[in-house]
Short mmCIF file of C-alpha atoms and ligand atoms in Angstrom, two decimals:
data_model
loop_
_atom_site.label_atom_id
_atom_site.label_comp_id
_atom_site.label_asym_id
_atom_site.label_seq_id
_atom_site.Cartn_x
_atom_site.Cartn_y
_atom_site.Cartn_z
CA MET A 22 -31.67 23.70 52.50
CA ASP A 23 -29.57 24.43 49.51
CA HIS A 24 -30.40 28.21 48.77
CA ARG A 25 -28.86 28.00 45.00
CA MET A 26 -32.08 25.93 44.40
CA ILE A 27 -35.63 27.60 43.54
CA VAL A 28 -37.20 24.09 43.45
CA GLN A 29 -36.46 20.84 45.68
CA LEU A 30 -38.69 17.64 45.68
CA ASP A 31 -37.33 15.32 48.07
CA LYS A 32 -39.00 11.54 47.19
CA ILE A 33 -42.43 12.83 46.26
CA SER A 34 -45.21 10.61 46.05
CA LYS A 35 -49.02 11.27 44.55
CA SER A 36 -51.82 9.08 43.47
CA TYR A 37 -55.42 9.38 43.03
CA PRO A 38 -58.45 7.33 43.55
CA GLU A 39 -59.30 5.30 40.62
CA GLY A 40 -63.01 3.69 39.81
CA SER A 41 -65.09 2.49 42.34
CA ASP A 42 -62.83 -0.13 44.19
CA ASN A 43 -59.96 1.07 46.50
CA LYS A 44 -57.94 1.22 43.58
CA ARG A 45 -55.47 4.30 42.89
CA ARG A 46 -53.97 5.94 40.27
CA GLU A 47 -50.17 6.85 41.40
CA ILE A 48 -49.05 9.91 39.64
CA PHE A 49 -45.43 9.93 40.96
CA ASN A 50 -43.84 7.47 43.11
CA ASP A 51 -40.71 9.13 44.88
CA LEU A 52 -39.89 12.04 42.23
CA SER A 53 -37.23 14.16 43.19
CA LEU A 54 -36.20 17.09 41.28
CA SER A 55 -34.14 20.05 41.48
CA ILE A 56 -34.45 23.32 40.17
CA GLN A 57 -31.97 26.11 40.47
CA THR A 58 -32.55 30.23 40.81
CA GLY A 59 -33.32 31.68 37.35
CA GLN A 60 -33.45 28.43 35.53
CA SER A 61 -35.95 27.83 32.64
CA VAL A 62 -37.18 24.34 32.65
CA SER A 63 -39.49 22.69 30.02
CA VAL A 64 -41.96 19.96 31.44
CA VAL A 65 -43.62 17.73 28.25
CA GLY A 66 -46.02 14.35 28.36
CA PRO A 67 -48.95 12.86 27.26
CA SER A 68 -52.43 14.21 28.00
CA GLY A 69 -53.28 12.85 31.47
CA CYS A 70 -49.44 12.38 32.89
CA GLY A 71 -49.67 14.47 35.54
CA LYS A 72 -47.80 17.62 34.63
CA SER A 73 -50.60 20.17 35.95
CA THR A 74 -50.79 17.97 39.36
CA LEU A 75 -47.14 18.78 39.54
CA LEU A 76 -47.09 22.04 38.69
CA ASN A 77 -49.96 22.42 41.43
CA ILE A 78 -47.67 20.64 44.01
CA ILE A 79 -44.74 23.10 43.31
CA GLY A 80 -47.06 26.27 43.40
CA THR A 81 -48.61 24.76 47.17
CA LEU A 82 -52.06 24.62 45.32
CA ASP A 83 -51.92 20.96 45.83
CA SER A 84 -49.62 18.93 48.28
CA PRO A 85 -48.06 15.27 47.91
CA ASP A 86 -48.86 11.98 49.79
CA SER A 87 -45.15 11.73 50.75
CA GLY A 88 -42.02 13.66 50.34
CA GLU A 89 -41.05 17.05 51.12
CA VAL A 90 -41.22 20.18 48.69
CA GLU A 91 -39.08 22.84 48.93
CA VAL A 92 -40.03 26.12 47.19
CA CYS A 93 -38.48 29.61 46.85
CA GLY A 94 -36.37 28.45 50.30
CA SER A 95 -39.63 27.49 52.09
CA ASN A 96 -40.20 23.85 53.05
CA ILE A 97 -43.93 23.99 52.75
CA SER A 98 -44.60 21.32 55.26
CA ASN A 99 -43.58 24.44 57.57
CA LEU A 100 -46.10 26.52 56.60
CA ASN A 101 -49.78 27.06 57.56
CA ASP A 102 -52.27 28.23 55.33
CA LYS A 103 -51.23 32.14 55.87
CA GLY A 104 -48.11 30.97 54.90
CA LEU A 105 -48.20 29.31 52.14
CA SER A 106 -50.72 32.15 50.77
CA ALA A 107 -48.04 34.72 51.36
CA LEU A 108 -44.98 32.50 49.77
CA ARG A 109 -47.70 32.11 46.76
CA ALA A 110 -48.54 35.84 46.31
CA ASP A 111 -45.23 37.36 47.01
CA LYS A 112 -42.92 34.75 45.46
CA ILE A 113 -44.59 32.90 42.65
CA GLY A 114 -46.61 33.87 39.72
CA PHE A 115 -49.11 31.67 37.41
CA VAL A 116 -50.09 31.57 33.91
CA PHE A 117 -52.77 29.10 32.83
CA GLN A 118 -53.85 28.15 29.40
CA SER A 119 -56.84 30.46 29.68
CA HIS A 120 -56.20 33.94 30.81
CA HIS A 121 -57.93 34.30 33.96
CA LEU A 122 -58.57 38.16 33.68
CA LEU A 123 -61.27 39.40 36.03
CA PRO A 124 -63.67 41.12 32.67
CA GLN A 125 -65.03 44.00 35.42
CA ILE A 126 -61.56 45.65 35.64
CA SER A 127 -59.26 46.81 33.27
CA VAL A 128 -56.45 46.11 31.72
CA ILE A 129 -54.03 47.77 34.14
CA GLU A 130 -56.06 47.06 37.16
CA ASN A 131 -55.62 43.57 36.16
CA VAL A 132 -52.07 43.58 35.89
CA ILE A 133 -51.91 45.29 39.58
CA LEU A 134 -54.52 43.28 41.30
CA PRO A 135 -51.96 40.94 42.93
CA ASN A 136 -50.22 43.62 44.47
CA LEU A 137 -53.01 43.83 46.67
CA ALA A 138 -52.81 40.18 47.79
CA SER A 139 -48.88 40.95 48.60
CA SER A 140 -47.15 41.10 52.16
CA SER A 141 -45.33 44.20 50.97
CA PRO A 142 -47.37 45.85 48.66
CA LEU A 143 -45.89 48.81 46.28
CA GLU A 144 -47.00 52.80 46.76
CA GLN A 145 -49.89 53.22 44.10
CA SER A 146 -47.67 55.23 41.49
CA GLU A 147 -44.98 53.09 41.81
CA CYS A 148 -47.35 50.18 41.33
CA SER A 149 -49.12 51.97 38.37
CA ASN A 150 -45.72 53.14 37.31
CA THR A 151 -44.45 49.64 37.30
CA ALA A 152 -47.71 48.00 35.58
CA ILE A 153 -47.49 50.57 32.83
CA GLN A 154 -43.44 49.70 32.38
CA LEU A 155 -44.43 45.74 31.76
CA LEU A 156 -47.36 46.21 29.50
CA GLU A 157 -45.36 48.82 27.73
CA SER A 158 -42.72 45.42 27.43
CA VAL A 159 -45.26 43.55 25.84
CA GLY A 160 -46.36 46.18 24.02
CA MET A 161 -49.67 46.73 25.80
CA SER A 162 -49.64 49.97 26.57
CA ASP A 163 -52.05 51.58 24.89
CA HIS A 164 -54.41 49.33 25.79
CA ALA A 165 -54.04 50.11 29.69
CA HIS A 166 -57.65 51.41 30.11
CA LYS A 167 -59.48 49.39 27.90
CA MET A 168 -61.12 46.41 29.31
CA PRO A 169 -60.49 42.54 28.73
CA SER A 170 -63.58 42.06 26.63
CA GLU A 171 -61.78 44.92 24.14
CA ILE A 172 -58.53 43.18 23.70
CA SER A 173 -58.07 40.25 21.59
CA GLY A 174 -57.05 36.56 23.20
CA GLY A 175 -53.67 36.94 22.50
CA GLU A 176 -53.33 40.66 24.17
CA MET A 177 -55.50 39.10 26.97
CA GLN A 178 -52.55 36.51 27.18
CA ARG A 179 -49.92 38.44 27.39
CA VAL A 180 -51.26 40.65 30.17
CA ALA A 181 -51.80 37.15 32.02
CA VAL A 182 -48.15 36.99 31.37
CA VAL A 183 -47.01 40.20 32.85
CA ARG A 184 -49.58 40.24 35.49
CA SER A 185 -48.18 37.08 36.82
CA MET A 186 -44.97 39.49 37.21
CA ILE A 187 -46.06 42.38 38.95
CA ASN A 188 -44.57 40.96 42.06
CA SER A 189 -41.09 39.81 40.80
CA PRO A 190 -41.93 36.58 41.57
CA GLU A 191 -39.07 34.26 42.16
CA LEU A 192 -40.78 31.37 40.44
CA LEU A 193 -43.07 31.59 37.33
CA LEU A 194 -44.86 28.55 37.22
CA ALA A 195 -46.96 28.79 33.20
CA ASP A 196 -49.39 25.77 32.88
CA GLU A 197 -49.53 25.37 28.67
CA PRO A 198 -49.54 29.41 28.68
CA THR A 199 -49.56 29.22 24.53
CA GLY A 200 -52.27 26.59 24.32
CA ALA A 201 -55.34 29.03 22.71
CA LEU A 202 -52.72 30.94 20.12
CA ASP A 203 -51.53 30.49 16.75
CA ARG A 204 -47.79 29.27 16.16
CA GLU A 205 -46.59 32.89 15.50
CA ARG A 206 -48.35 34.76 18.89
CA SER A 207 -47.00 31.78 20.57
CA GLU A 208 -43.96 32.11 19.66
CA GLU A 209 -43.76 35.92 20.25
CA LEU A 210 -45.37 34.90 23.93
CA ILE A 211 -42.32 32.53 24.64
CA ALA A 212 -40.04 34.86 23.68
CA LEU A 213 -41.60 37.51 26.01
CA LEU A 214 -42.11 35.39 28.83
CA LEU A 215 -38.16 33.83 28.51
CA HIS A 216 -37.28 37.53 27.98
CA LEU A 217 -38.85 38.84 31.91
CA CYS A 218 -37.58 36.01 33.53
CA ASP A 219 -34.13 37.21 32.47
CA GLU A 220 -34.49 40.29 33.15
CA HIS A 221 -36.09 39.34 36.78
CA ASN A 222 -33.76 36.44 37.13
CA THR A 223 -37.32 34.47 37.97
CA GLY A 224 -37.03 31.20 37.81
CA LEU A 225 -39.81 29.92 35.12
CA ILE A 226 -41.32 26.17 34.86
CA LEU A 227 -43.42 26.14 31.49
CA VAL A 228 -45.57 22.63 31.20
CA THR A 229 -46.16 22.53 26.83
CA HIS A 230 -46.72 19.79 24.26
CA ASP A 231 -45.06 21.67 21.56
CA VAL A 232 -41.38 20.23 21.43
CA LYS A 233 -40.11 23.10 19.44
CA THR A 234 -41.35 25.22 22.54
CA ALA A 235 -40.40 23.28 24.82
CA SER A 236 -36.32 23.45 22.97
CA ARG A 237 -36.35 26.29 23.80
CA MET A 238 -36.07 26.44 27.69
CA GLU A 239 -32.48 26.23 29.63
CA ARG A 240 -33.34 22.24 30.66
CA ASN A 241 -36.10 19.89 29.33
CA LEU A 242 -38.02 17.06 31.62
CA ALA A 243 -40.48 14.70 30.29
CA PHE A 244 -42.63 12.52 32.30
CA GLU A 245 -42.12 8.67 31.87
CA GLY A 246 -44.54 6.47 33.40
CA THR A 247 -44.44 7.66 37.27
CA SER A 248 -41.23 9.24 36.85
CA ILE A 249 -39.40 12.23 35.26
CA VAL A 250 -36.26 12.39 32.83
CA GLU A 251 -34.32 15.07 31.41
CA VAL A 252 -34.17 15.14 27.89
N1 ATP B 307 -58.10 16.14 42.07
C1 ATP B 307 -58.28 15.11 41.59
N2 ATP B 307 -59.03 13.66 41.23
C2 ATP B 307 -58.54 12.89 41.40
N3 ATP B 307 -57.76 12.47 40.11
C3 ATP B 307 -57.05 13.64 39.27
C4 ATP B 307 -57.07 14.90 40.38
N4 ATP B 307 -56.79 16.01 39.55
C5 ATP B 307 -55.69 14.84 38.51
N5 ATP B 307 -56.24 13.85 38.34
C6 ATP B 307 -55.47 12.87 37.58
O1 ATP B 307 -54.57 12.99 37.53
C7 ATP B 307 -54.00 12.69 36.30
C8 ATP B 307 -52.82 13.68 35.71
O2 ATP B 307 -53.79 15.58 36.08
P1 ATP B 307 -53.06 16.41 35.11
O3 ATP B 307 -53.93 17.28 35.20
O4 ATP B 307 -51.62 16.45 36.05
O5 ATP B 307 -52.54 15.85 33.87
P2 ATP B 307 -52.14 16.92 32.67
O6 ATP B 307 -50.58 16.10 32.33
O7 ATP B 307 -51.59 18.31 33.31
O8 ATP B 307 -52.61 16.92 31.81
P3 ATP B 307 -52.89 17.56 30.98
O9 ATP B 307 -51.92 17.47 29.63
O10 ATP B 307 -54.80 17.19 29.69
O11 ATP B 307 -53.32 19.15 31.00
C9 ATP B 307 -55.38 12.71 35.14
O12 ATP B 307 -54.97 11.30 34.72
C10 ATP B 307 -56.41 12.91 36.35
O13 ATP B 307 -57.72 12.41 35.69
MG1 MG B 308 -52.41 20.06 32.80
#
């Protein structure tokens, strides 16, 4: 196991049943990929090519049909469900296209929530301070005690980004996080993501349809059929 690598995929294959016969649609075939600690990586490709499937496999929410997956120093085939949950809660942050904030609790409570799932949660006042600092870093500390329904979509997305950072993850997986934002807001959000990841030495894998956004990452990957190429 190479500890400079945050992600190591070794010859993974994945297919889904397609249509009524026993046909299967191949998403990856013998895909190998290594990502270094702290690296920022974009993933582009046409709709349906497998970008979210790749992120879900790296995020241990899905598993390949064959091949090895190592994430944050663990080979996921050695982990049971409890081990996988702990790996996700402690070391991996997720940001999705839509923010998934819980509407019943305030902005700051949303940011704190993933810390409750952590194996080593912060002490309460430290957790609140960290949450406030994170909200401050995205210009949202004045909104900390509002409900999600009282802030705009772009603001919710900024909250979702800092929520993903509350447990100081080693790896952040972002699946089209700017999908619902205008150009200016999405550039701001990407700058924020890069800044936070840089500050915490967090690896970032960002799925995007936008070439300009992709080009802001250190490394650019593109789907080509069932493999992935460096562009
Ligand atoms: N659980 C599933 N069962 C069957 N097929 C699936 C499943 N999940 C994904 N697929 C298929 O796998 C392919 C890849 O899906 P995926 O969501 O990874 O694409 P994507 O690149 O993220 O697309 P988009 O840009 O539209 O989000 C698609 O053809 C999809 O229909
Ligand atoms: Mg997708």
